[in-house]
Amino acid sequence: MSFTIHEVANRFNVTYDALRFYEKRGLLIDIKRDANGQRIYSDQNCDDLDKLLHLRRLGATVEEVKEMMVLFREAPQSAAAYETGIQLFDRLDRETDQKIADLQQQKVFLHHKRSVFETQKQQLLAGSESGTKVGK
């Protein structure tokens, strides 16, 4: 199948400029053009875009993504090339674990503050009914 830039942008929730940027930087390759010069994206282009967006969301730099896209497209010819990919995946995995831990701490904070507000609201309501004021 083939897709227009509009279809791909909508499908992956990215801007046209982002798609052009990825193409210009060599992250998306072999994008065909129609008779009017409009980009036509293949299933392979969409698969590549999916991979690169995952890597970017995980925190990989543009250069790291470019390196990985080469490894995804072509079977590496050396153990060192595989090791480069493995090291990147390991680093991204550690960073993702840290982000999850940070989010869990934020969630604890939110739950605690919500509980405090709920208690204060209940005290305010109870005070209103009895005619007394509630402090901080």
JSON list of N, CA and C in Angstrom, two decimals, residues 2 6 8 11 26-28 30 34 38 41 46 55 59 71-73 75 85 96 104 114 121 126 128 131:
[
{"chain": "A", "resi": 2, "resn": "SER", "atom": "N", "xyz": [0.26, 2.34, -0.37]},
{"chain": "A", "resi": 2, "resn": "SER", "atom": "CA", "xyz": [0.97, 3.61, -0.33]},
{"chain": "A", "resi": 2, "resn": "SER", "atom": "C", "xyz": [0.09, 4.65, 0.36]},
{"chain": "A", "resi": 6, "resn": "HIS", "atom": "N", "xyz": [-0.26, 13.35, 4.33]},
{"chain": "A", "resi": 6, "resn": "HIS", "atom": "CA", "xyz": [-1.39, 13.65, 5.21]},
{"chain": "A", "resi": 6, "resn": "HIS", "atom": "C", "xyz": [-1.83, 12.39, 5.97]},
{"chain": "A", "resi": 8, "resn": "VAL", "atom": "N", "xyz": [-0.08, 9.65, 6.60]},
{"chain": "A", "resi": 8, "resn": "VAL", "atom": "CA", "xyz": [0.96, 9.21, 7.52]},
{"chain": "A", "resi": 8, "resn": "VAL", "atom": "C", "xyz": [1.01, 10.12, 8.75]},
{"chain": "A", "resi": 11, "resn": "ARG", "atom": "N", "xyz": [-1.95, 9.22, 10.91]},
{"chain": "A", "resi": 11, "resn": "ARG", "atom": "CA", "xyz": [-1.83, 7.88, 11.48]},
{"chain": "A", "resi": 11, "resn": "ARG", "atom": "C", "xyz": [-0.86, 7.86, 12.66]},
{"chain": "A", "resi": 26, "resn": "GLY", "atom": "N", "xyz": [17.86, 11.50, 7.07]},
{"chain": "A", "resi": 26, "resn": "GLY", "atom": "CA", "xyz": [18.20, 10.13, 6.69]},
{"chain": "A", "resi": 26, "resn": "GLY", "atom": "C", "xyz": [17.60, 9.06, 7.58]},
{"chain": "A", "resi": 27, "resn": "LEU", "atom": "N", "xyz": [16.64, 9.43, 8.41]},
{"chain": "A", "resi": 27, "resn": "LEU", "atom": "CA", "xyz": [15.98, 8.44, 9.27]},
{"chain": "A", "resi": 27, "resn": "LEU", "atom": "C", "xyz": [14.91, 7.68, 8.50]},
{"chain": "A", "resi": 28, "resn": "LEU", "atom": "N", "xyz": [14.25, 8.37, 7.60]},
{"chain": "A", "resi": 28, "resn": "LEU", "atom": "CA", "xyz": [13.31, 7.75, 6.66]},
{"chain": "A", "resi": 28, "resn": "LEU", "atom": "C", "xyz": [13.95, 7.82, 5.28]},
{"chain": "A", "resi": 30, "resn": "ASP", "atom": "N", "xyz": [14.16, 6.19, 1.06]},
{"chain": "A", "resi": 30, "resn": "ASP", "atom": "CA", "xyz": [13.43, 5.58, -0.07]},
{"chain": "A", "resi": 30, "resn": "ASP", "atom": "C", "xyz": [11.97, 6.00, -0.13]},
{"chain": "A", "resi": 34, "resn": "ASP", "atom": "N", "xyz": [5.14, 11.04, -6.30]},
{"chain": "A", "resi": 34, "resn": "ASP", "atom": "CA", "xyz": [4.20, 10.82, -7.41]},
{"chain": "A", "resi": 34, "resn": "ASP", "atom": "C", "xyz": [4.54, 11.79, -8.55]},
{"chain": "A", "resi": 38, "resn": "GLN", "atom": "N", "xyz": [4.67, 14.85, -4.97]},
{"chain": "A", "resi": 38, "resn": "GLN", "atom": "CA", "xyz": [4.19, 14.62, -3.60]},
{"chain": "A", "resi": 38, "resn": "GLN", "atom": "C", "xyz": [4.77, 13.32, -3.05]},
{"chain": "A", "resi": 41, "resn": "TYR", "atom": "N", "xyz": [4.38, 7.36, 0.79]},
{"chain": "A", "resi": 41, "resn": "TYR", "atom": "CA", "xyz": [5.00, 6.51, 1.80]},
{"chain": "A", "resi": 41, "resn": "TYR", "atom": "C", "xyz": [4.54, 5.07, 1.63]},
{"chain": "A", "resi": 46, "resn": "CYS", "atom": "N", "xyz": [6.38, 3.33, 6.71]},
{"chain": "A", "resi": 46, "resn": "CYS", "atom": "CA", "xyz": [5.56, 3.42, 7.93]},
{"chain": "A", "resi": 46, "resn": "CYS", "atom": "C", "xyz": [6.13, 2.56, 9.05]},
{"chain": "A", "resi": 55, "resn": "LEU", "atom": "N", "xyz": [11.82, 4.91, 19.36]},
{"chain": "A", "resi": 55, "resn": "LEU", "atom": "CA", "xyz": [13.15, 5.23, 19.87]},
{"chain": "A", "resi": 55, "resn": "LEU", "atom": "C", "xyz": [13.23, 6.67, 20.36]},
{"chain": "A", "resi": 59, "resn": "GLY", "atom": "N", "xyz": [13.82, 8.33, 24.27]},
{"chain": "A", "resi": 59, "resn": "GLY", "atom": "CA", "xyz": [14.92, 9.22, 24.61]},
{"chain": "A", "resi": 59, "resn": "GLY", "atom": "C", "xyz": [16.15, 9.11, 23.75]},
{"chain": "A", "resi": 71, "resn": "LEU", "atom": "N", "xyz": [20.91, -0.36, 11.42]},
{"chain": "A", "resi": 71, "resn": "LEU", "atom": "CA", "xyz": [20.96, -1.72, 11.94]},
{"chain": "A", "resi": 71, "resn": "LEU", "atom": "C", "xyz": [19.65, -2.47, 11.69]},
{"chain": "A", "resi": 72, "resn": "PHE", "atom": "N", "xyz": [18.52, -1.78, 11.78]},
{"chain": "A", "resi": 72, "resn": "PHE", "atom": "CA", "xyz": [17.23, -2.42, 11.51]},
{"chain": "A", "resi": 72, "resn": "PHE", "atom": "C", "xyz": [17.11, -2.82, 10.04]},
{"chain": "A", "resi": 73, "resn": "ARG", "atom": "N", "xyz": [17.60, -1.97, 9.16]},
{"chain": "A", "resi": 73, "resn": "ARG", "atom": "CA", "xyz": [17.44, -2.20, 7.71]},
{"chain": "A", "resi": 73, "resn": "ARG", "atom": "C", "xyz": [18.40, -3.24, 7.17]},
{"chain": "A", "resi": 75, "resn": "ALA", "atom": "N", "xyz": [21.30, -6.26, 8.02]},
{"chain": "A", "resi": 75, "resn": "ALA", "atom": "CA", "xyz": [21.86, -7.13, 9.04]},
{"chain": "A", "resi": 75, "resn": "ALA", "atom": "C", "xyz": [23.30, -6.71, 9.30]},
{"chain": "A", "resi": 85, "resn": "GLY", "atom": "N", "xyz": [23.87, -1.61, 19.24]},
{"chain": "A", "resi": 85, "resn": "GLY", "atom": "CA", "xyz": [22.42, -1.65, 19.42]},
{"chain": "A", "resi": 85, "resn": "GLY", "atom": "C", "xyz": [22.03, -2.15, 20.80]},
{"chain": "A", "resi": 96, "resn": "THR", "atom": "N", "xyz": [14.15, 4.25, 31.03]},
{"chain": "A", "resi": 96, "resn": "THR", "atom": "CA", "xyz": [12.70, 4.03, 31.12]},
{"chain": "A", "resi": 96, "resn": "THR", "atom": "C", "xyz": [12.32, 3.58, 32.53]},
{"chain": "A", "resi": 104, "resn": "GLN", "atom": "N", "xyz": [5.96, 7.02, 39.44]},
{"chain": "A", "resi": 104, "resn": "GLN", "atom": "CA", "xyz": [5.34, 6.40, 40.60]},
{"chain": "A", "resi": 104, "resn": "GLN", "atom": "C", "xyz": [5.44, 7.31, 41.82]},
{"chain": "A", "resi": 114, "resn": "ARG", "atom": "N", "xyz": [-4.32, 14.65, 47.30]},
{"chain": "A", "resi": 114, "resn": "ARG", "atom": "CA", "xyz": [-5.76, 14.50, 47.11]},
{"chain": "A", "resi": 114, "resn": "ARG", "atom": "C", "xyz": [-6.41, 14.10, 48.43]},
{"chain": "A", "resi": 121, "resn": "LYS", "atom": "N", "xyz": [-11.72, 19.11, 53.05]},
{"chain": "A", "resi": 121, "resn": "LYS", "atom": "CA", "xyz": [-13.08, 19.37, 52.56]},
{"chain": "A", "resi": 121, "resn": "LYS", "atom": "C", "xyz": [-14.10, 18.82, 53.55]},
{"chain": "A", "resi": 126, "resn": "ALA", "atom": "N", "xyz": [-18.05, 19.61, 57.81]},
{"chain": "A", "resi": 126, "resn": "ALA", "atom": "CA", "xyz": [-18.47, 19.31, 59.19]},
{"chain": "A", "resi": 126, "resn": "ALA", "atom": "C", "xyz": [-18.50, 20.58, 60.02]},
{"chain": "A", "resi": 128, "resn": "SER", "atom": "N", "xyz": [-19.00, 23.65, 58.88]},
{"chain": "A", "resi": 128, "resn": "SER", "atom": "CA", "xyz": [-20.11, 24.47, 58.40]},
{"chain": "A", "resi": 128, "resn": "SER", "atom": "C", "xyz": [-21.41, 24.04, 59.04]},
{"chain": "A", "resi": 131, "resn": "GLY", "atom": "N", "xyz": [-21.18, 25.10, 62.70]},
{"chain": "A", "resi": 131, "resn": "GLY", "atom": "CA", "xyz": [-20.98, 26.52, 62.91]},
{"chain": "A", "resi": 131, "resn": "GLY", "atom": "C", "xyz": [-19.58, 26.89, 63.34]}
]
